[in-house]
Protein backbone atom coordinates (compact mmCIF):
# COMPACT_ATOMS: atom_id res chain seq x y z
CA UNK A 1 0.00 0.00 0.00
CA UNK A 2 1.17 3.54 -0.72
CA UNK A 3 0.04 6.81 0.85
CA UNK A 4 -0.70 9.59 -1.64
CA UNK A 5 -1.28 13.19 -0.63
CA UNK A 6 -4.22 15.26 -1.80
CA UNK A 7 -2.11 17.41 -4.12
CA UNK A 8 -0.72 14.38 -5.96
CA UNK A 9 -4.15 12.74 -6.25
CA UNK A 10 -5.43 15.97 -7.78
CA UNK A 11 -2.65 15.91 -10.38
CA UNK A 12 -3.45 12.27 -11.14
CA UNK A 13 -7.01 13.19 -12.04
CA UNK A 14 -8.97 12.17 -8.93
CA UNK A 15 -10.58 15.61 -8.73
CA UNK A 16 -14.18 14.32 -8.48
CA UNK A 17 -13.37 12.03 -5.55
CA UNK A 18 -11.41 14.79 -3.79
CA UNK A 19 -14.27 17.27 -4.17
CA UNK A 20 -16.72 14.68 -2.82
CA UNK A 21 -14.51 14.07 0.21
CA UNK A 22 -14.10 17.82 0.76
CA UNK A 23 -17.88 18.23 0.67
CA UNK A 24 -18.29 15.46 3.26
CA UNK A 25 -15.71 17.10 5.53
CA UNK A 26 -17.43 20.49 5.20
CA UNK A 27 -20.79 18.94 5.99
CA UNK A 28 -19.37 17.25 9.08
CA UNK A 29 -17.82 20.50 10.25
CA UNK A 30 -21.14 22.26 9.82
CA UNK A 31 -22.90 19.73 12.04
CA UNK A 32 -21.09 20.79 15.17
CA UNK A 33 -22.98 23.99 15.85
CA UNK A 34 -25.31 24.77 18.70
CA UNK A 35 -28.91 23.66 18.07
CA UNK A 36 -31.00 26.42 16.46
CA UNK A 37 -33.78 26.42 19.06
CA UNK A 38 -35.89 29.29 20.40
CA UNK A 39 -34.38 29.00 23.88
CA UNK A 40 -30.81 29.06 22.53
CA UNK A 41 -31.52 32.06 20.29
CA UNK A 42 -33.19 33.99 23.12
CA UNK A 43 -30.32 33.21 25.50
CA UNK A 44 -27.69 34.24 22.95
CA UNK A 45 -29.52 37.47 22.09
CA UNK A 46 -29.85 38.16 25.79
CA UNK A 47 -26.05 38.08 26.05
CA UNK A 48 -25.88 41.12 23.75
CA UNK A 49 -28.67 42.99 25.53
CA UNK A 50 -31.78 41.99 23.57
CA UNK A 51 -34.93 40.97 25.43
CA UNK A 52 -36.45 37.58 24.59
CA UNK A 53 -39.61 39.28 23.31
CA UNK A 54 -37.55 41.39 20.90
CA UNK A 55 -35.43 38.44 19.78
CA UNK A 56 -38.31 36.16 18.77
CA UNK A 57 -41.39 38.32 18.17
CA UNK A 58 -40.17 41.57 16.60
CA UNK A 59 -39.36 42.14 12.92
CA UNK A 60 -36.06 43.76 11.96
CA UNK A 61 -37.85 46.76 10.45
CA UNK A 62 -39.40 47.60 13.82
CA UNK A 63 -36.09 47.61 15.71
CA UNK A 64 -34.16 50.73 16.64
CA UNK A 65 -30.67 51.38 15.25
CA UNK A 66 -29.04 50.19 18.46
CA UNK A 67 -31.12 47.00 18.54
CA UNK A 68 -30.17 46.23 14.93
CA UNK A 69 -26.48 46.55 15.84
CA UNK A 70 -27.05 44.08 18.69
CA UNK A 71 -28.75 41.64 16.29
CA UNK A 72 -25.72 41.83 13.99
CA UNK A 73 -23.35 41.25 16.92
CA UNK A 74 -25.43 38.24 18.01
CA UNK A 75 -25.45 36.84 14.47
CA UNK A 76 -21.71 37.18 13.91
CA UNK A 77 -20.89 35.45 17.21
CA UNK A 78 -23.46 32.64 16.92
CA UNK A 79 -20.98 30.07 15.55
CA UNK A 80 -18.26 31.10 18.02
CA UNK A 81 -15.73 32.29 15.39
CA UNK A 82 -11.99 32.60 15.97
CA UNK A 83 -11.83 36.01 14.28
CA UNK A 84 -14.45 38.79 14.20
CA UNK A 85 -14.36 41.82 11.87
CA UNK A 86 -16.27 44.86 13.22
CA UNK A 87 -16.99 47.89 11.03
CA UNK A 88 -18.01 50.89 13.15
CA UNK A 89 -19.55 48.72 15.91
CA UNK A 90 -20.18 51.75 18.16
CA UNK A 91 -22.79 53.31 15.85
CA UNK A 92 -26.24 53.68 17.48
CA UNK A 93 -25.10 52.11 20.78
CA UNK A 94 -25.78 53.92 24.05
CA UNK A 95 -23.23 54.33 26.85
CA UNK A 96 -24.24 51.13 28.67
CA UNK A 97 -24.11 49.09 25.45
CA UNK A 98 -20.69 50.54 24.58
CA UNK A 99 -19.37 49.53 27.99
CA UNK A 100 -20.76 46.02 27.61
CA UNK A 101 -19.26 45.67 24.10
CA UNK A 102 -15.86 46.84 25.31
CA UNK A 103 -15.99 44.37 28.20
CA UNK A 104 -16.95 41.52 25.86
CA UNK A 105 -14.10 42.33 23.47
CA UNK A 106 -11.59 42.37 26.34
CA UNK A 107 -12.49 38.84 27.48
CA UNK A 108 -12.94 37.45 23.94
CA UNK A 109 -10.10 34.98 23.31
CA UNK A 110 -10.15 35.24 19.51
CA UNK A 111 -8.88 37.92 17.17
CA UNK A 112 -10.64 41.25 16.56
CA UNK A 113 -10.21 43.41 13.45
CA UNK A 114 -12.08 46.67 14.01
CA UNK A 115 -12.73 49.84 12.02
CA UNK A 116 -13.87 52.71 14.24
CA UNK A 117 -13.75 56.49 14.50
CA UNK A 118 -14.58 56.38 18.23
CA UNK A 119 -11.19 57.34 19.68
CA UNK A 120 -12.12 56.85 23.34
CA UNK A 121 -13.59 53.39 22.62
CA UNK A 122 -10.47 52.39 20.71
CA UNK A 123 -8.09 53.69 23.40
CA UNK A 124 -9.98 51.74 26.06
CA UNK A 125 -9.33 48.50 24.17
CA UNK A 126 -5.94 49.07 22.50
CA UNK A 127 -3.09 49.78 24.93
CA UNK A 128 -0.73 50.37 22.00
CA UNK A 129 -1.45 52.43 18.88
CA UNK A 130 0.53 52.84 15.66
CA UNK A 131 -0.14 56.22 14.07
CA UNK A 132 1.05 56.38 10.46
CA UNK A 133 1.38 59.71 8.62
CA UNK A 134 3.83 61.46 6.35
CA UNK A 135 5.84 58.29 5.88
CA UNK A 136 6.43 57.98 9.64
CA UNK A 137 5.01 55.41 12.08
CA UNK A 138 4.62 56.76 15.61
CA UNK A 139 3.99 54.25 18.41
CA UNK A 140 1.84 55.58 21.24
CA UNK A 141 0.63 54.10 24.50
CA UNK A 142 2.07 51.21 26.51
CA UNK A 143 4.64 49.57 24.23
CA UNK A 144 5.46 46.90 26.83
CA UNK A 145 1.92 45.51 27.15
CA UNK A 146 2.57 42.60 24.79
CA UNK A 147 5.61 41.43 26.79
CA UNK A 148 3.52 41.54 29.97
CA UNK A 149 0.63 39.73 28.30
CA UNK A 150 2.94 36.93 27.17
CA UNK A 151 3.92 36.33 30.80
CA UNK A 152 0.34 35.67 31.85
CA UNK A 153 -0.60 32.03 32.33
CA UNK A 154 -3.26 30.75 29.96
CA UNK A 155 -5.22 27.62 30.81
CA UNK A 156 -6.65 25.63 27.90
CA UNK A 157 -9.56 23.25 28.42
CA UNK A 158 -9.90 20.37 25.97
CA UNK A 159 -13.37 19.84 24.52
CA UNK A 160 -14.53 16.26 25.15
CA UNK A 161 -18.07 16.49 23.72
CA UNK A 162 -19.73 18.29 20.83
CA UNK A 163 -23.42 18.91 20.12
CA UNK A 164 -24.70 18.89 16.54
CA UNK A 165 -27.60 20.89 15.08
CA UNK A 166 -30.05 18.14 16.03
CA UNK A 167 -28.97 18.28 19.67
CA UNK A 168 -27.06 14.98 19.58
CA UNK A 169 -24.01 14.77 21.87
CA UNK A 170 -20.87 13.20 20.41
CA UNK A 171 -17.69 12.27 22.23
CA UNK A 172 -14.44 13.66 20.82
CA UNK A 173 -11.29 11.59 20.63
CA UNK A 174 -8.19 12.85 22.34
CA UNK A 175 -4.90 13.27 20.52
CA UNK A 176 -3.57 9.89 19.50
CA UNK A 177 -0.19 8.83 20.88
CA UNK A 178 1.77 7.04 18.17
CA UNK A 179 3.43 3.76 18.97
CA UNK A 180 7.09 3.22 18.14
CA UNK A 181 6.07 1.23 15.05
CA UNK A 182 3.73 4.00 13.86
CA UNK A 183 6.42 6.64 14.41
CA UNK A 184 8.87 4.64 12.28
CA UNK A 185 6.23 4.20 9.58
CA UNK A 186 5.47 7.94 9.56
CA UNK A 187 9.17 8.82 9.38
CA UNK A 188 9.60 6.34 6.52
CA UNK A 189 6.69 8.00 4.73
CA UNK A 190 8.27 11.43 5.21
CA UNK A 191 11.61 10.25 3.77
CA UNK A 192 9.89 8.62 0.80
CA UNK A 193 8.00 11.85 0.11
CA UNK A 194 11.22 13.86 0.39
CA UNK A 195 12.92 11.50 -2.09
CA UNK A 196 10.10 12.23 -4.55
CA UNK A 197 10.50 15.95 -3.96
CA UNK A 198 7.26 16.17 -1.99
CA UNK A 199 6.39 17.28 1.54
CA UNK A 200 3.73 15.69 3.72
CA UNK A 201 1.05 18.28 4.49
CA UNK A 202 -0.67 18.58 7.86
CA UNK A 203 -3.68 16.73 6.42
CA UNK A 204 -1.45 13.92 5.17
CA UNK A 205 0.11 13.48 8.61
CA UNK A 206 -3.33 13.74 10.25
CA UNK A 207 -4.72 10.81 8.30
CA UNK A 208 -1.42 8.94 8.50
CA UNK A 209 -1.80 8.93 12.29
CA UNK A 210 -5.32 7.58 12.13
CA UNK A 211 -7.21 10.85 11.85
CA UNK A 212 -7.16 11.47 15.59
CA UNK A 213 -9.29 14.28 16.95
CA UNK A 214 -12.56 13.50 15.20
CA UNK A 215 -15.79 12.30 16.78
CA UNK A 216 -16.19 8.72 17.96
mmCIF file of N, CA, C and O in Angstrom, residues 43-115:
data_model
loop_
_atom_site.group_PDB
_atom_site.id
_atom_site.type_symbol
_atom_site.label_atom_id
_atom_site.label_comp_id
_atom_site.label_asym_id
_atom_site.label_seq_id
_atom_site.Cartn_x
_atom_site.Cartn_y
_atom_site.Cartn_z
ATOM 1 N N UNK A 43 -31.427 33.106 24.552
ATOM 2 C CA UNK A 43 -30.323 33.213 25.504
ATOM 3 C C UNK A 43 -29.142 33.939 24.880
ATOM 4 O O UNK A 43 -28.516 34.808 25.510
ATOM 5 N N UNK A 44 -28.829 33.606 23.630
ATOM 6 C CA UNK A 44 -27.691 34.242 22.947
ATOM 7 C C UNK A 44 -27.961 35.724 22.718
ATOM 8 O O UNK A 44 -27.074 36.562 22.928
ATOM 9 N N UNK A 45 -29.172 36.060 22.293
ATOM 10 C CA UNK A 45 -29.516 37.467 22.088
ATOM 11 C C UNK A 45 -29.518 38.225 23.413
ATOM 12 O O UNK A 45 -29.182 39.415 23.469
ATOM 13 N N UNK A 46 -29.881 37.532 24.476
ATOM 14 C CA UNK A 46 -29.846 38.159 25.791
ATOM 15 C C UNK A 46 -28.436 38.537 26.205
ATOM 16 O O UNK A 46 -28.227 39.524 26.925
ATOM 17 N N UNK A 47 -27.450 37.773 25.725
ATOM 18 C CA UNK A 47 -26.055 38.076 26.047
ATOM 19 C C UNK A 47 -25.581 39.390 25.429
ATOM 20 O O UNK A 47 -24.586 39.969 25.886
ATOM 21 N N UNK A 48 -26.253 39.844 24.364
ATOM 22 C CA UNK A 48 -25.877 41.122 23.746
ATOM 23 C C UNK A 48 -26.876 42.227 24.092
ATOM 24 O O UNK A 48 -26.842 43.312 23.494
ATOM 25 N N UNK A 49 -27.773 41.941 25.044
ATOM 26 C CA UNK A 49 -28.668 42.990 25.529
ATOM 27 C C UNK A 49 -30.023 43.065 24.875
ATOM 28 O O UNK A 49 -30.707 44.088 24.980
ATOM 29 N N UNK A 50 -30.458 42.000 24.199
ATOM 30 C CA UNK A 50 -31.784 41.991 23.573
ATOM 31 C C UNK A 50 -32.755 41.152 24.398
ATOM 32 O O UNK A 50 -32.447 40.010 24.751
ATOM 33 N N UNK A 51 -33.919 41.699 24.688
ATOM 34 C CA UNK A 51 -34.930 40.970 25.433
ATOM 35 C C UNK A 51 -35.462 39.805 24.596
ATOM 36 O O UNK A 51 -35.454 39.843 23.367
ATOM 37 N N UNK A 52 -35.933 38.759 25.280
ATOM 38 C CA UNK A 52 -36.453 37.575 24.586
ATOM 39 C C UNK A 52 -37.614 37.943 23.670
ATOM 40 O O UNK A 52 -37.740 37.417 22.559
ATOM 41 N N UNK A 53 -38.463 38.850 24.112
ATOM 42 C CA UNK A 53 -39.613 39.280 23.305
ATOM 43 C C UNK A 53 -39.156 39.916 22.001
ATOM 44 O O UNK A 53 -39.719 39.668 20.929
ATOM 45 N N UNK A 54 -38.090 40.722 22.091
ATOM 46 C CA UNK A 54 -37.554 41.389 20.899
ATOM 47 C C UNK A 54 -36.891 40.367 19.978
ATOM 48 O O UNK A 54 -37.025 40.425 18.750
ATOM 49 N N UNK A 55 -36.190 39.406 20.568
ATOM 50 C CA UNK A 55 -35.427 38.436 19.776
ATOM 51 C C UNK A 55 -36.314 37.520 18.948
ATOM 52 O O UNK A 55 -35.933 37.109 17.837
ATOM 53 N N UNK A 56 -37.493 37.176 19.461
ATOM 54 C CA UNK A 56 -38.309 36.163 18.774
ATOM 55 C C UNK A 56 -39.629 36.682 18.210
ATOM 56 O O UNK A 56 -40.255 35.990 17.395
ATOM 57 N N UNK A 57 -40.071 37.879 18.607
ATOM 58 C CA UNK A 57 -41.392 38.321 18.173
ATOM 59 C C UNK A 57 -41.401 39.715 17.539
ATOM 60 O O UNK A 57 -42.466 40.305 17.364
ATOM 61 N N UNK A 58 -40.223 40.228 17.195
ATOM 62 C CA UNK A 58 -40.167 41.567 16.601
ATOM 63 C C UNK A 58 -39.424 41.513 15.275
ATOM 64 O O UNK A 58 -38.349 40.922 15.183
ATOM 65 N N UNK A 59 -40.003 42.108 14.232
ATOM 66 C CA UNK A 59 -39.364 42.140 12.921
ATOM 67 C C UNK A 59 -38.212 43.141 12.915
ATOM 68 O O UNK A 59 -38.220 44.124 13.666
ATOM 69 N N UNK A 60 -37.238 42.897 12.038
ATOM 70 C CA UNK A 60 -36.060 43.761 11.963
ATOM 71 C C UNK A 60 -36.440 45.212 11.678
ATOM 72 O O UNK A 60 -35.857 46.151 12.218
ATOM 73 N N UNK A 61 -37.451 45.409 10.827
ATOM 74 C CA UNK A 61 -37.851 46.764 10.453
ATOM 75 C C UNK A 61 -38.386 47.579 11.610
ATOM 76 O O UNK A 61 -38.392 48.808 11.555
ATOM 77 N N UNK A 62 -38.839 46.893 12.666
ATOM 78 C CA UNK A 62 -39.404 47.600 13.817
ATOM 79 C C UNK A 62 -38.362 47.881 14.897
ATOM 80 O O UNK A 62 -38.672 48.535 15.895
ATOM 81 N N UNK A 63 -37.135 47.417 14.702
ATOM 82 C CA UNK A 63 -36.086 47.609 15.712
ATOM 83 C C UNK A 63 -35.440 48.980 15.570
ATOM 84 O O UNK A 63 -35.397 49.558 14.484
ATOM 85 N N UNK A 64 -34.909 49.476 16.671
ATOM 86 C CA UNK A 64 -34.160 50.729 16.639
ATOM 87 C C UNK A 64 -32.773 50.482 16.067
ATOM 88 O O UNK A 64 -32.362 49.324 15.877
ATOM 89 N N UNK A 65 -32.022 51.543 15.799
ATOM 90 C CA UNK A 65 -30.675 51.382 15.253
ATOM 91 C C UNK A 65 -29.776 50.609 16.190
ATOM 92 O O UNK A 65 -29.008 49.727 15.769
ATOM 93 N N UNK A 66 -29.860 50.907 17.489
ATOM 94 C CA UNK A 66 -29.040 50.194 18.464
ATOM 95 C C UNK A 66 -29.394 48.728 18.557
ATOM 96 O O UNK A 66 -28.516 47.869 18.683
ATOM 97 N N UNK A 67 -30.689 48.396 18.481
ATOM 98 C CA UNK A 67 -31.117 46.996 18.545
ATOM 99 C C UNK A 67 -30.653 46.229 17.314
ATOM 100 O O UNK A 67 -30.288 45.054 17.404
ATOM 101 N N UNK A 68 -30.654 46.897 16.146
ATOM 102 C CA UNK A 68 -30.174 46.230 14.932
ATOM 103 C C UNK A 68 -28.691 45.906 15.037
ATOM 104 O O UNK A 68 -28.235 44.845 14.580
ATOM 105 N N UNK A 69 -27.911 46.814 15.630
ATOM 106 C CA UNK A 69 -26.482 46.551 15.837
ATOM 107 C C UNK A 69 -26.306 45.333 16.735
ATOM 108 O O UNK A 69 -25.457 44.468 16.494
ATOM 109 N N UNK A 70 -27.135 45.220 17.772
ATOM 110 C CA UNK A 70 -27.048 44.083 18.689
ATOM 111 C C UNK A 70 -27.406 42.778 17.985
ATOM 112 O O UNK A 70 -26.812 41.733 18.252
ATOM 113 N N UNK A 71 -28.387 42.832 17.066
ATOM 114 C CA UNK A 71 -28.746 41.640 16.290
ATOM 115 C C UNK A 71 -27.557 41.194 15.439
ATOM 116 O O UNK A 71 -27.246 40.000 15.350
ATOM 117 N N UNK A 72 -26.878 42.154 14.816
ATOM 118 C CA UNK A 72 -25.715 41.829 13.986
ATOM 119 C C UNK A 72 -24.606 41.219 14.841
ATOM 120 O O UNK A 72 -23.960 40.242 14.445
ATOM 121 N N UNK A 73 -24.373 41.784 16.025
ATOM 122 C CA UNK A 73 -23.353 41.248 16.923
ATOM 123 C C UNK A 73 -23.709 39.819 17.350
ATOM 124 O O UNK A 73 -22.836 38.942 17.423
ATOM 125 N N UNK A 74 -24.991 39.589 17.629
ATOM 126 C CA UNK A 74 -25.427 38.244 18.009
ATOM 127 C C UNK A 74 -25.241 37.266 16.856
ATOM 128 O O UNK A 74 -24.801 36.129 17.046
ATOM 129 N N UNK A 75 -25.563 37.712 15.639
ATOM 130 C CA UNK A 75 -25.447 36.840 14.467
ATOM 131 C C UNK A 75 -23.997 36.473 14.175
ATOM 132 O O UNK A 75 -23.682 35.317 13.880
ATOM 133 N N UNK A 76 -23.102 37.461 14.282
ATOM 134 C CA UNK A 76 -21.705 37.185 13.906
ATOM 135 C C UNK A 76 -20.979 36.359 14.960
ATOM 136 O O UNK A 76 -19.906 35.818 14.682
ATOM 137 N N UNK A 77 -21.541 36.258 16.166
ATOM 138 C CA UNK A 77 -20.894 35.450 17.206
ATOM 139 C C UNK A 77 -21.612 34.124 17.457
ATOM 140 O O UNK A 77 -21.196 33.360 18.322
ATOM 141 N N UNK A 78 -22.662 33.848 16.689
ATOM 142 C CA UNK A 78 -23.461 32.635 16.924
ATOM 143 C C UNK A 78 -22.627 31.370 16.805
ATOM 144 O O UNK A 78 -22.737 30.447 17.613
ATOM 145 N N UNK A 79 -21.783 31.277 15.781
ATOM 146 C CA UNK A 79 -20.982 30.072 15.551
ATOM 147 C C UNK A 79 -19.637 30.098 16.255
ATOM 148 O O UNK A 79 -18.745 29.315 15.922
ATOM 149 N N UNK A 80 -19.474 31.011 17.214
ATOM 150 C CA UNK A 80 -18.256 31.097 18.024
ATOM 151 C C UNK A 80 -16.998 31.161 17.148
ATOM 152 O O UNK A 80 -16.140 30.281 17.209
ATOM 153 N N UNK A 81 -16.873 32.198 16.328
ATOM 154 C CA UNK A 81 -15.731 32.291 15.393
ATOM 155 C C UNK A 81 -14.421 32.597 16.107
ATOM 156 O O UNK A 81 -14.412 33.100 17.238
ATOM 157 N N UNK A 82 -13.323 32.293 15.424
ATOM 158 C CA UNK A 82 -11.993 32.601 15.966
ATOM 159 C C UNK A 82 -11.612 34.054 15.712
ATOM 160 O O UNK A 82 -10.828 34.633 16.455
ATOM 161 N N UNK A 83 -12.148 34.631 14.644
ATOM 162 C CA UNK A 83 -11.834 36.012 14.276
ATOM 163 C C UNK A 83 -13.139 36.745 13.964
ATOM 164 O O UNK A 83 -14.011 36.199 13.279
ATOM 165 N N UNK A 84 -13.277 37.971 14.463
ATOM 166 C CA UNK A 84 -14.454 38.795 14.199
ATOM 167 C C UNK A 84 -13.998 40.123 13.602
ATOM 168 O O UNK A 84 -13.071 40.747 14.119
ATOM 169 N N UNK A 85 -14.638 40.538 12.507
ATOM 170 C CA UNK A 85 -14.356 41.821 11.870
ATOM 171 C C UNK A 85 -15.520 42.762 12.179
ATOM 172 O O UNK A 85 -16.669 42.459 11.852
ATOM 173 N N UNK A 86 -15.236 43.894 12.823
ATOM 174 C CA UNK A 86 -16.267 44.855 13.222
ATOM 175 C C UNK A 86 -16.040 46.168 12.480
ATOM 176 O O UNK A 86 -14.974 46.761 12.570
ATOM 177 N N UNK A 87 -17.057 46.616 11.760
ATOM 178 C CA UNK A 87 -16.989 47.887 11.028
ATOM 179 C C UNK A 87 -17.896 48.897 11.728
ATOM 180 O O UNK A 87 -19.116 48.790 11.681
ATOM 181 N N UNK A 88 -17.289 49.867 12.388
ATOM 182 C CA UNK A 88 -18.009 50.890 13.146
ATOM 183 C C UNK A 88 -19.037 50.271 14.098
ATOM 184 O O UNK A 88 -20.242 50.536 14.007
ATOM 185 N N UNK A 89 -18.600 49.412 15.025
ATOM 186 C CA UNK A 89 -19.555 48.725 15.909
ATOM 187 C C UNK A 89 -20.202 49.646 16.933
ATOM 188 O O UNK A 89 -21.203 49.279 17.551
ATOM 189 N N UNK A 90 -19.638 50.856 17.135
ATOM 190 C CA UNK A 90 -20.176 51.749 18.165
ATOM 191 C C UNK A 90 -21.366 52.578 17.675
ATOM 192 O O UNK A 90 -22.009 53.257 18.483
ATOM 193 N N UNK A 91 -21.665 52.535 16.379
ATOM 194 C CA UNK A 91 -22.790 53.313 15.845
ATOM 195 C C UNK A 91 -24.109 52.897 16.502
ATOM 196 O O UNK A 91 -24.409 51.701 16.619
ATOM 197 N N UNK A 92 -24.891 53.859 16.934
ATOM 198 C CA UNK A 92 -26.239 53.683 17.483
ATOM 199 C C UNK A 92 -26.273 53.047 18.885
ATOM 200 O O UNK A 92 -27.347 52.832 19.427
ATOM 201 N N UNK A 93 -25.105 52.718 19.456
ATOM 202 C CA UNK A 93 -25.098 52.107 20.783
ATOM 203 C C UNK A 93 -25.046 53.176 21.869
ATOM 204 O O UNK A 93 -24.302 54.158 21.743
ATOM 205 N N UNK A 94 -25.810 52.972 22.945
ATOM 206 C CA UNK A 94 -25.777 53.925 24.050
ATOM 207 C C UNK A 94 -24.568 53.640 24.941
ATOM 208 O O UNK A 94 -23.794 52.706 24.693
ATOM 209 N N UNK A 95 -24.412 54.451 25.994
ATOM 210 C CA UNK A 95 -23.229 54.334 26.851
ATOM 211 C C UNK A 95 -23.123 52.958 27.506
ATOM 212 O O UNK A 95 -22.052 52.361 27.558
ATOM 213 N N UNK A 96 -24.259 52.446 28.006
ATOM 214 C CA UNK A 96 -24.240 51.133 28.669
ATOM 215 C C UNK A 96 -23.856 50.028 27.683
ATOM 216 O O UNK A 96 -23.089 49.114 28.013
ATOM 217 N N UNK A 97 -24.413 50.101 26.458
ATOM 218 C CA UNK A 97 -24.108 49.086 25.449
ATOM 219 C C UNK A 97 -22.650 49.159 25.022
ATOM 220 O O UNK A 97 -22.003 48.129 24.783
ATOM 221 N N UNK A 98 -22.103 50.382 24.924
ATOM 222 C CA UNK A 98 -20.689 50.540 24.576
ATOM 223 C C UNK A 98 -19.803 49.913 25.634
ATOM 224 O O UNK A 98 -18.814 49.237 25.323
ATOM 225 N N UNK A 99 -20.148 50.129 26.906
ATOM 226 C CA UNK A 99 -19.370 49.535 27.989
ATOM 227 C C UNK A 99 -19.429 48.018 27.960
ATOM 228 O O UNK A 99 -18.410 47.338 28.177
ATOM 229 N N UNK A 100 -20.612 47.474 27.676
ATOM 230 C CA UNK A 100 -20.762 46.021 27.607
ATOM 231 C C UNK A 100 -19.977 45.442 26.434
ATOM 232 O O UNK A 100 -19.338 44.389 26.555
ATOM 233 N N UNK A 101 -20.006 46.141 25.275
ATOM 234 C CA UNK A 101 -19.261 45.672 24.104
ATOM 235 C C UNK A 101 -17.770 45.697 24.372
ATOM 236 O O UNK A 101 -17.047 44.740 24.033
ATOM 237 N N UNK A 102 -17.280 46.756 24.993
ATOM 238 C CA UNK A 102 -15.858 46.844 25.314
ATOM 239 C C UNK A 102 -15.442 45.724 26.262
ATOM 240 O O UNK A 102 -14.388 45.105 26.095
ATOM 241 N N UNK A 103 -16.295 45.455 27.264
ATOM 242 C CA UNK A 103 -15.989 44.374 28.201
ATOM 243 C C UNK A 103 -15.965 43.019 27.520
ATOM 244 O O UNK A 103 -15.109 42.176 27.818
ATOM 245 N N UNK A 104 -16.901 42.799 26.578
ATOM 246 C CA UNK A 104 -16.950 41.519 25.860
ATOM 247 C C UNK A 104 -15.713 41.342 24.985
ATOM 248 O O UNK A 104 -15.158 40.241 24.892
ATOM 249 N N UNK A 105 -15.276 42.417 24.331
ATOM 250 C CA UNK A 105 -14.097 42.332 23.472
ATOM 251 C C UNK A 105 -12.845 42.032 24.298
ATOM 252 O O UNK A 105 -11.969 41.270 23.875
ATOM 253 N N UNK A 106 -12.770 42.585 25.496
ATOM 254 C CA UNK A 106 -11.589 42.367 26.345
ATOM 255 C C UNK A 106 -11.447 40.900 26.758
ATOM 256 O O UNK A 106 -10.339 40.379 26.837
ATOM 257 N N UNK A 107 -12.565 40.234 27.020
ATOM 258 C CA UNK A 107 -12.492 38.839 27.477
ATOM 259 C C UNK A 107 -12.568 37.845 26.318
ATOM 260 O O UNK A 107 -12.343 36.649 26.511
ATOM 261 N N UNK A 108 -12.874 38.340 25.109
ATOM 262 C CA UNK A 108 -12.936 37.453 23.943
ATOM 263 C C UNK A 108 -11.544 36.917 23.637
ATOM 264 O O UNK A 108 -10.570 37.677 23.557
ATOM 265 N N UNK A 109 -11.419 35.605 23.472
ATOM 266 C CA UNK A 109 -10.105 34.977 23.311
ATOM 267 C C UNK A 109 -9.678 34.849 21.859
ATOM 268 O O UNK A 109 -8.587 34.354 21.571
ATOM 269 N N UNK A 110 -10.520 35.276 20.923
ATOM 270 C CA UNK A 110 -10.150 35.235 19.514
ATOM 271 C C UNK A 110 -9.540 36.547 19.060
ATOM 272 O O UNK A 110 -9.156 37.399 19.872
ATOM 273 N N UNK A 111 -9.445 36.707 17.745
ATOM 274 C CA UNK A 111 -8.879 37.924 17.170
ATOM 275 C C UNK A 111 -9.973 38.909 16.777
ATOM 276 O O UNK A 111 -11.059 38.511 16.358
ATOM 277 N N UNK A 112 -9.691 40.203 16.918
ATOM 278 C CA UNK A 112 -10.638 41.248 16.556
ATOM 279 C C UNK A 112 -9.986 42.207 15.559
ATOM 280 O O UNK A 112 -8.903 42.726 15.818
ATOM 281 N N UNK A 113 -10.622 42.395 14.414
ATOM 282 C CA UNK A 113 -10.213 43.414 13.449
ATOM 283 C C UNK A 113 -11.332 44.448 13.416
ATOM 284 O O UNK A 113 -12.460 44.133 13.047
ATOM 285 N N UNK A 114 -11.027 45.698 13.825
ATOM 286 C CA UNK A 114 -12.082 46.673 14.013
ATOM 287 C C UNK A 114 -11.770 47.984 13.300
ATOM 288 O O UNK A 114 -10.652 48.477 13.341
ATOM 289 N N UNK A 115 -12.798 48.513 12.629
ATOM 290 C CA UNK A 115 -12.725 49.838 12.018
ATOM 291 C C UNK A 115 -13.626 50.756 12.837
ATOM 292 O O UNK A 115 -14.822 50.490 12.983
#
